[in-house]
Coordinates of C-alpha atoms in Angstrom, one line a residue:
X285 CA -0.2 0.0 0.1
X286 CA 2.9 2.3 0.9
X287 CA 4.3 1.7 -2.9
X288 CA 1.0 2.2 -4.3
X289 CA 0.5 5.8 -2.2
X290 CA 4.0 6.7 -3.7
X291 CA 2.8 6.0 -7.2
X292 CA -0.6 7.5 -6.7
X293 CA -2.3 4.1 -7.4
X294 CA -5.2 3.0 -5.4
X295 CA -4.5 -0.1 -3.5
X296 CA -7.6 -1.8 -4.8
X297 CA -6.4 -1.1 -8.4
X298 CA -3.6 -3.8 -8.1
X299 CA -4.0 -7.3 -8.8
X300 CA -3.5 -9.8 -6.3
X301 CA -1.0 -12.9 -5.8
X302 CA 2.0 -13.3 -8.3
X303 CA 0.4 -10.9 -10.8
X304 CA 0.6 -8.2 -8.3
X305 CA 4.1 -8.7 -7.4
X306 CA 5.0 -8.7 -11.0
X307 CA 3.3 -5.3 -11.9
X308 CA 4.9 -3.7 -8.7
X309 CA 8.2 -4.8 -9.9
X310 CA 7.8 -3.3 -13.6
X311 CA 6.5 0.1 -12.3
X312 CA 9.3 0.5 -9.8
X313 CA 11.7 -0.3 -12.8
X314 CA 9.9 1.9 -15.1
X315 CA 9.9 4.6 -12.7
X316 CA 13.6 4.5 -11.8
X317 CA 14.4 4.5 -15.4
X318 CA 12.2 7.5 -16.3
X319 CA 13.7 9.4 -13.2
X320 CA 17.2 8.6 -14.1
X321 CA 16.6 9.8 -17.8
X322 CA 15.4 13.2 -16.8
X323 CA 17.8 13.7 -13.8
X324 CA 20.8 13.0 -16.0
X325 CA 19.7 15.2 -18.7
X326 CA 22.1 18.4 -19.0
X327 CA 20.0 21.5 -18.3
X328 CA 19.8 24.2 -20.9
X329 CA 21.7 27.1 -19.8
X330 CA 19.5 30.4 -21.0
X331 CA 21.8 33.1 -22.5
X332 CA 21.6 35.9 -20.1
X333 CA 20.3 39.2 -21.1
X334 CA 22.7 42.1 -21.6
X335 CA 22.5 44.7 -19.0
X336 CA 21.1 47.8 -20.5
X337 CA 20.0 49.4 -17.4
X338 CA 22.5 52.2 -17.0
X339 CA 22.2 53.6 -20.5
X340 CA 18.4 53.1 -20.6
X341 CA 17.9 54.7 -17.4
X342 CA 20.0 57.8 -18.4
X343 CA 18.4 58.3 -21.6
X344 CA 15.0 57.7 -20.4
X345 CA 15.4 60.6 -17.7
X346 CA 17.0 62.7 -20.2
X347 CA 14.2 62.3 -22.7
X348 CA 11.6 62.4 -20.0
X349 CA 12.6 65.7 -18.9
X350 CA 12.7 67.2 -22.4
X351 CA 10.1 65.3 -24.8
X352 CA 6.4 66.2 -24.6
X353 CA 5.4 62.5 -24.6
X354 CA 4.3 59.9 -22.0
X355 CA 6.5 57.8 -19.9
X356 CA 5.9 54.9 -22.0
X357 CA 6.5 56.6 -25.3
X358 CA 9.8 58.1 -24.0
X359 CA 11.1 54.7 -23.1
X360 CA 10.4 53.3 -26.5
X361 CA 12.5 56.2 -28.0
X362 CA 15.2 55.6 -25.6
X363 CA 15.3 51.9 -26.2
X364 CA 15.7 52.7 -30.1
X365 CA 18.4 55.4 -29.6
X366 CA 20.4 52.8 -27.0
X367 CA 20.2 50.0 -29.6
X368 CA 21.2 52.4 -32.4
X369 CA 24.2 53.6 -30.6
X370 CA 25.4 49.9 -29.9
X371 CA 24.5 48.7 -33.2
X372 CA 26.3 51.8 -35.0
X373 CA 24.2 51.2 -38.3
X374 CA 20.5 51.7 -39.2
X375 CA 19.5 48.4 -40.6
X376 CA 16.7 47.3 -38.7
X377 CA 18.1 43.7 -38.4
X378 CA 21.4 45.2 -36.7
X379 CA 19.4 47.5 -34.3
X380 CA 17.1 44.3 -33.2
X381 CA 20.3 42.5 -32.3
X382 CA 20.9 45.1 -29.7
X383 CA 17.4 45.8 -28.4
X384 CA 16.9 45.3 -24.9
X385 CA 14.2 42.5 -25.1
X386 CA 13.8 38.7 -24.3
X387 CA 11.8 38.0 -27.7
X388 CA 13.1 36.6 -30.9
X389 CA 14.9 38.5 -33.5
X390 CA 11.9 38.7 -35.9
X391 CA 9.5 40.0 -33.1
X392 CA 12.3 42.6 -32.2
X393 CA 12.1 43.7 -36.0
X394 CA 8.1 44.1 -36.1
X395 CA 8.4 46.0 -32.8
X396 CA 10.9 48.4 -34.6
X397 CA 8.6 48.7 -37.6
X398 CA 5.6 49.5 -35.4
X399 CA 7.6 52.2 -33.6
X400 CA 8.6 53.8 -36.8
X401 CA 5.2 54.4 -37.9
X402 CA 3.9 55.2 -34.4
X403 CA 1.9 58.9 -34.3
X404 CA 4.1 60.3 -31.6
X405 CA 7.3 59.5 -33.6
X406 CA 7.3 63.0 -35.3
X407 CA 10.0 65.8 -35.4
X408 CA 7.7 68.2 -33.9
X409 CA 7.4 65.8 -30.6
X410 CA 10.7 63.8 -30.5
X411 CA 13.4 65.8 -32.4
X412 CA 12.8 69.5 -32.1
X413 CA 12.3 69.9 -28.4
X414 CA 15.7 68.1 -27.7
X415 CA 17.0 70.6 -30.7
X416 CA 15.6 73.7 -29.0
X417 CA 17.5 72.5 -25.6
X418 CA 20.8 72.4 -27.3
X419 CA 20.3 75.6 -29.2
X420 CA 19.1 77.4 -26.1
X421 CA 22.9 77.0 -24.8
X422 CA 24.7 78.0 -28.0
X423 CA 26.0 81.5 -27.6
X424 CA 27.6 82.5 -30.8
X425 CA 27.5 86.2 -32.5
X426 CA 26.9 84.7 -35.9
X427 CA 24.8 81.5 -36.8
X428 CA 26.0 79.6 -39.8
X429 CA 23.3 77.7 -41.4
X430 CA 23.6 75.5 -44.7
X431 CA 21.1 74.2 -47.1
X432 CA 22.2 71.0 -49.1
X433 CA 20.8 67.9 -51.0
X434 CA 22.3 64.4 -50.8
X435 CA 21.2 61.3 -52.8
X436 CA 20.3 58.0 -51.1
X437 CA 21.3 54.6 -52.1
X438 CA 18.0 53.6 -53.8
X439 CA 18.6 56.4 -56.6
X440 CA 14.9 57.4 -56.4
X441 CA 14.9 59.6 -53.2
X442 CA 17.0 62.6 -52.2
X443 CA 17.4 64.1 -48.5
X444 CA 17.4 67.9 -48.5
X445 CA 18.3 69.4 -45.0
X446 CA 18.9 72.6 -43.3
X447 CA 21.6 72.4 -40.9
X448 CA 23.6 74.6 -38.3
X449 CA 27.2 74.2 -38.5
X450 CA 29.2 73.7 -35.4
X451 CA 32.8 72.7 -35.0
X452 CA 33.1 71.3 -38.4
X453 CA 30.0 69.3 -38.1
X454 CA 26.3 69.9 -39.0
X455 CA 23.3 69.4 -36.8
X456 CA 20.0 69.2 -39.0
X457 CA 17.1 71.7 -38.1
X458 CA 14.7 70.5 -40.6
X459 CA 14.7 68.0 -43.7
X460 CA 12.6 66.8 -46.4
X461 CA 12.6 63.7 -48.8
X462 CA 12.2 64.9 -52.4
X463 CA 12.6 63.0 -55.6
X464 CA 15.8 61.9 -57.2
X465 CA 17.3 65.0 -58.9
X466 CA 15.9 67.8 -56.8
X467 CA 12.5 69.7 -56.1
X468 CA 10.9 73.0 -57.0
X469 CA 12.3 76.0 -55.6
X470 CA 9.3 77.0 -53.5
X471 CA 9.8 73.7 -51.7
X472 CA 13.4 74.9 -50.7
X473 CA 11.8 78.1 -49.6
X474 CA 9.2 76.7 -47.4
X475 CA 12.1 74.4 -45.7
X476 CA 14.0 77.4 -44.9
X477 CA 11.0 78.9 -43.4
X478 CA 10.3 76.0 -41.3
X479 CA 14.1 76.4 -40.0
X480 CA 13.8 80.1 -39.1
X481 CA 10.9 79.1 -36.8
X482 CA 13.2 77.1 -34.6
X483 CA 15.8 79.7 -34.2
X484 CA 15.7 82.3 -31.4
X485 CA 14.2 85.8 -32.7
X486 CA 17.6 87.8 -31.9
X487 CA 20.2 85.8 -33.7
X488 CA 22.1 86.8 -36.8
X489 CA 22.1 84.2 -39.5
X490 CA 24.2 83.5 -42.3
X491 CA 22.8 80.8 -44.9
X492 CA 25.4 79.1 -47.1
X493 CA 24.3 77.2 -50.2
X494 CA 25.4 76.0 -53.7
X495 CA 24.1 76.8 -57.1
X496 CA 20.9 74.8 -56.7
X497 CA 19.6 77.1 -53.9
X498 CA 20.9 80.5 -55.2
X499 CA 17.7 81.5 -57.0
X500 CA 16.4 84.9 -57.1
X501 CA 13.3 83.7 -55.1
X502 CA 15.3 82.4 -52.5
X503 CA 17.4 85.6 -52.2
X504 CA 14.2 87.4 -51.8
X505 CA 12.7 85.2 -49.1
X506 CA 16.1 85.8 -47.2
X507 CA 15.6 89.4 -47.5
X508 CA 12.2 88.9 -45.7
X509 CA 13.9 86.9 -43.1
X510 CA 16.6 89.6 -42.6
X511 CA 19.3 86.9 -43.0
X512 CA 22.7 87.2 -44.5
X513 CA 23.7 84.6 -47.3
X514 CA 26.5 83.2 -49.4
X515 CA 24.9 81.2 -52.2
X516 CA 26.5 80.2 -55.5
X517 CA 25.8 80.8 -58.8
X518 CA 26.0 79.0 -62.4
X519 CA 28.3 80.3 -64.9
X520 CA 25.4 80.9 -67.4
X521 CA 23.6 83.2 -64.9
X522 CA 23.8 86.7 -66.2
X523 CA 24.9 89.6 -64.0
X524 CA 25.1 93.5 -64.8
X525 CA 28.1 95.3 -63.2
X526 CA 28.1 98.8 -62.1
X527 CA 28.7 101.4 -65.0
X528 CA 27.4 98.8 -67.7
X529 CA 24.5 99.0 -69.8
X530 CA 24.2 95.2 -70.6
X531 CA 24.3 92.3 -68.5
X532 CA 26.9 89.5 -69.0
X533 CA 27.1 85.7 -67.9
X534 CA 29.3 84.8 -65.0
X535 CA 31.5 82.9 -67.4
X536 CA 32.4 86.0 -68.8
X537 CA 34.2 87.9 -65.9
X538 CA 37.8 88.2 -65.8
X539 CA 38.8 85.7 -62.9
X540 CA 42.6 85.1 -62.4
X541 CA 43.8 81.6 -61.0
X542 CA 45.8 83.3 -58.0
X543 CA 43.5 86.1 -57.4
X544 CA 40.0 86.4 -55.9
X545 CA 37.5 88.9 -58.0
X546 CA 35.4 90.9 -55.8
X547 CA 32.5 93.0 -57.3
X548 CA 30.5 95.5 -55.3
X549 CA 26.9 96.5 -55.9
X550 CA 26.0 94.2 -58.8
X551 CA 22.5 93.2 -60.2
X552 CA 21.6 89.5 -60.5
X553 CA 19.6 87.9 -63.3
X554 CA 19.0 89.9 -66.5
X555 CA 15.0 89.6 -65.9
X556 CA 14.6 90.0 -62.1
X557 CA 17.5 92.6 -61.9
X558 CA 17.9 92.0 -58.1
X559 CA 20.3 94.6 -57.2
X560 CA 22.6 95.5 -54.3
X561 CA 24.6 92.3 -54.1
X562 CA 28.4 91.6 -54.0
X563 CA 30.0 89.0 -56.0
X564 CA 33.1 86.6 -55.3
X565 CA 34.6 84.9 -58.2
X566 CA 37.8 82.6 -57.8
X567 CA 39.4 79.6 -59.3
X568 CA 38.1 76.4 -57.8
X569 CA 38.0 73.3 -60.3
X570 CA 35.5 70.6 -59.3
X571 CA 35.6 67.4 -61.2
X572 CA 32.7 64.7 -61.5
X573 CA 34.3 61.5 -60.9
X574 CA 37.8 61.0 -61.8
X575 CA 38.0 62.7 -65.3
X576 CA 35.2 65.0 -66.4
X577 CA 35.7 68.5 -64.8
X578 CA 32.1 69.8 -63.5
X579 CA 33.5 73.4 -63.0
X580 CA 36.3 75.5 -63.2
X581 CA 35.5 78.8 -61.4
X582 CA 33.2 79.4 -58.4
X583 CA 30.8 82.1 -58.5
X584 CA 29.2 83.4 -55.0
X585 CA 26.7 86.0 -54.3
X586 CA 26.6 87.5 -50.9
X587 CA 24.9 90.3 -48.8
X588 CA 27.9 90.3 -46.4
X589 CA 30.6 93.1 -47.1
X590 CA 33.5 92.0 -49.0
X591 CA 36.0 91.8 -46.4
X592 CA 39.1 89.5 -46.6
X593 CA 37.5 87.2 -44.2
X594 CA 34.3 86.8 -46.5
X595 CA 35.7 83.7 -48.7
X596 CA 36.9 82.1 -45.2
X597 CA 33.1 82.5 -43.9
X598 CA 32.0 80.7 -47.1
X599 CA 34.1 77.6 -46.0
X600 CA 31.6 77.0 -43.2
X601 CA 29.3 75.4 -45.8
X602 CA 31.7 72.5 -46.1
X603 CA 30.5 70.9 -42.6
X604 CA 27.4 69.8 -44.2
X605 CA 29.7 67.4 -46.4
X606 CA 30.7 65.6 -43.1
X607 CA 27.3 65.3 -41.7
X608 CA 26.3 63.6 -44.7
X609 CA 29.4 61.3 -44.8
X610 CA 28.1 60.7 -40.9
X611 CA 24.6 59.6 -42.1
X612 CA 25.9 57.2 -44.6
X613 CA 29.2 55.5 -45.3
X614 CA 31.4 56.8 -42.2
X615 CA 28.5 56.5 -39.6
X616 CA 25.0 55.2 -39.5
X617 CA 24.8 53.7 -43.1
X618 CA 21.4 55.2 -43.9
X619 CA 21.3 54.1 -47.5
X620 CA 21.6 50.3 -46.7
X621 CA 18.6 50.6 -44.1
X622 CA 16.4 49.0 -46.7
X623 CA 13.4 51.1 -45.6
X624 CA 11.4 52.1 -48.5
X625 CA 7.9 52.8 -47.0
X626 CA 7.7 56.8 -46.9
X627 CA 6.1 56.6 -43.2
X628 CA 8.8 54.5 -41.9
X629 CA 11.6 56.2 -43.4
X630 CA 10.4 59.1 -42.1
X631 CA 10.1 57.8 -38.5
X632 CA 13.6 56.2 -39.0
X633 CA 15.3 59.6 -39.8
X634 CA 13.6 61.3 -36.9
X635 CA 15.1 58.6 -34.5
X636 CA 18.5 58.8 -36.5
X637 CA 18.4 62.5 -36.2
X638 CA 18.0 62.4 -32.4
X639 CA 20.8 59.7 -31.9
X640 CA 23.1 62.0 -34.0
X641 CA 22.3 65.0 -31.9
X642 CA 23.0 63.0 -28.7
X643 CA 26.6 61.8 -30.1
X644 CA 27.3 65.4 -31.4
X645 CA 26.4 67.0 -28.0
X646 CA 28.2 64.7 -26.1
X647 CA 31.4 64.9 -28.1
X648 CA 31.6 68.4 -27.4
X649 CA 31.0 67.7 -23.8
X650 CA 33.8 65.2 -23.7
X651 CA 36.4 67.5 -25.2
X652 CA 35.2 70.5 -23.0
X653 CA 35.4 68.6 -19.7
X654 CA 38.8 66.9 -20.8
X655 CA 37.8 63.5 -21.3
X656 CA 39.1 63.3 -24.8
X657 CA 42.3 61.4 -23.8
X658 CA 40.2 58.4 -22.8
X659 CA 39.1 58.0 -26.6
X660 CA 41.6 59.8 -28.7
X661 CA 45.3 59.8 -27.5
X662 CA 46.4 62.1 -30.3
X663 CA 48.0 65.3 -29.0
X664 CA 45.4 67.1 -31.3
X665 CA 41.9 66.2 -31.9
X666 CA 42.0 63.2 -34.4
X667 CA 38.3 61.9 -34.1
X668 CA 35.1 64.0 -35.0
X669 CA 32.8 65.2 -32.4
X670 CA 30.3 62.7 -33.8
X671 CA 32.8 59.9 -33.4
X672 CA 34.0 61.1 -29.9
X673 CA 30.3 61.4 -28.5
X674 CA 29.3 57.7 -30.2
X675 CA 32.6 56.0 -28.7
X676 CA 32.0 57.9 -25.2
X677 CA 28.4 56.6 -24.8
X678 CA 29.4 53.3 -25.8
X679 CA 32.1 53.4 -23.2
X680 CA 29.5 54.6 -20.6
X681 CA 27.6 51.6 -21.5
X682 CA 30.5 49.0 -21.1
X683 CA 31.7 50.4 -17.8
X684 CA 27.9 50.7 -16.6
X685 CA 28.3 54.5 -16.1
X686 CA 25.3 57.0 -16.2
X687 CA 25.5 59.9 -18.9
X688 CA 24.7 63.5 -17.7
X689 CA 21.0 64.4 -18.3
X690 CA 22.0 67.2 -20.7
X691 CA 22.2 68.8 -24.2
X692 CA 24.5 71.5 -24.7
X693 CA 26.5 73.0 -27.7
X694 CA 29.3 74.8 -26.5
X695 CA 30.2 78.2 -28.3

């Protein structure tokens, strides 16, 4: 009866006599074999989840203090930014591998896809509040903005952005996805007006742009905003010099290779006759590819006085090129994201821009506080602010150290 109680069998259910003893013996042997089989099986060790608590908690505290969204929404944003910082590239499969979650890879990718099309993932709610906090600490007498367009890998979409240049890098203010090859001038002007709404009202601004953005309508819009500008001009655009009766193309100006031609008070465009502009022309060959020359001379129109330093100011537009390189080949690799849906692509760039802002701001903070030697041992700064900030955030994660809850642009 005791053996029956151990096996959970009623005493009356067992047969009597020799058959009863044989059945009990068989049951005991089978129970021992079954117990031995499961007792000697090697237990499957579950892979421990990586500790994201320090980085996640720091980012959540920062976003909850800045972003006008709920706590759950700010946590979703912080989880994405932390995973993107650790992955270093924007393909969703790469971000999903570093996402703090116990689910499978396919489930994490679907979680990311749902986040990109969430209604709160917009620049007005996620990016612009963080940008305003960073700009509130920027104390520069002259703010240099640039507008430029870059082509994505699919060959069908271009990214147009208005950025603020800061220490050889650019921070995006507003952006738009346009068809390959460019967009109408009115669309560029609307983008510039959107950028103006994000700036403090009492700052002095200079807008830099190449020939694509140097139209007469753009110049008039900049006059309405009371902005200065340095804009490129094609060689076939006509300009009328003071004291001349007829206009001539820029290509006919007598520009020498070793000298910069400076012209005061010219009129731009034979039809519009937009006057009061200054012109800089200098030798600067630019090639398309390896052999074909795209241009030989550079022609710029500006509203600034023609001082010896005005050409050096024009070089501030170059900061937008490293910004594009950080987004593409040397950074987040945006062209290989494989995100083609317009809504997902828009949400992805909002979160990428937020992560880029974090990296650049913390890169400047690392240099300002004397922590650069932990990442860059060169006597002079060798890494960009983007790379310094990205590496420092990863270093803080590896060492389980918090990050300061602030976004600053040091002047």
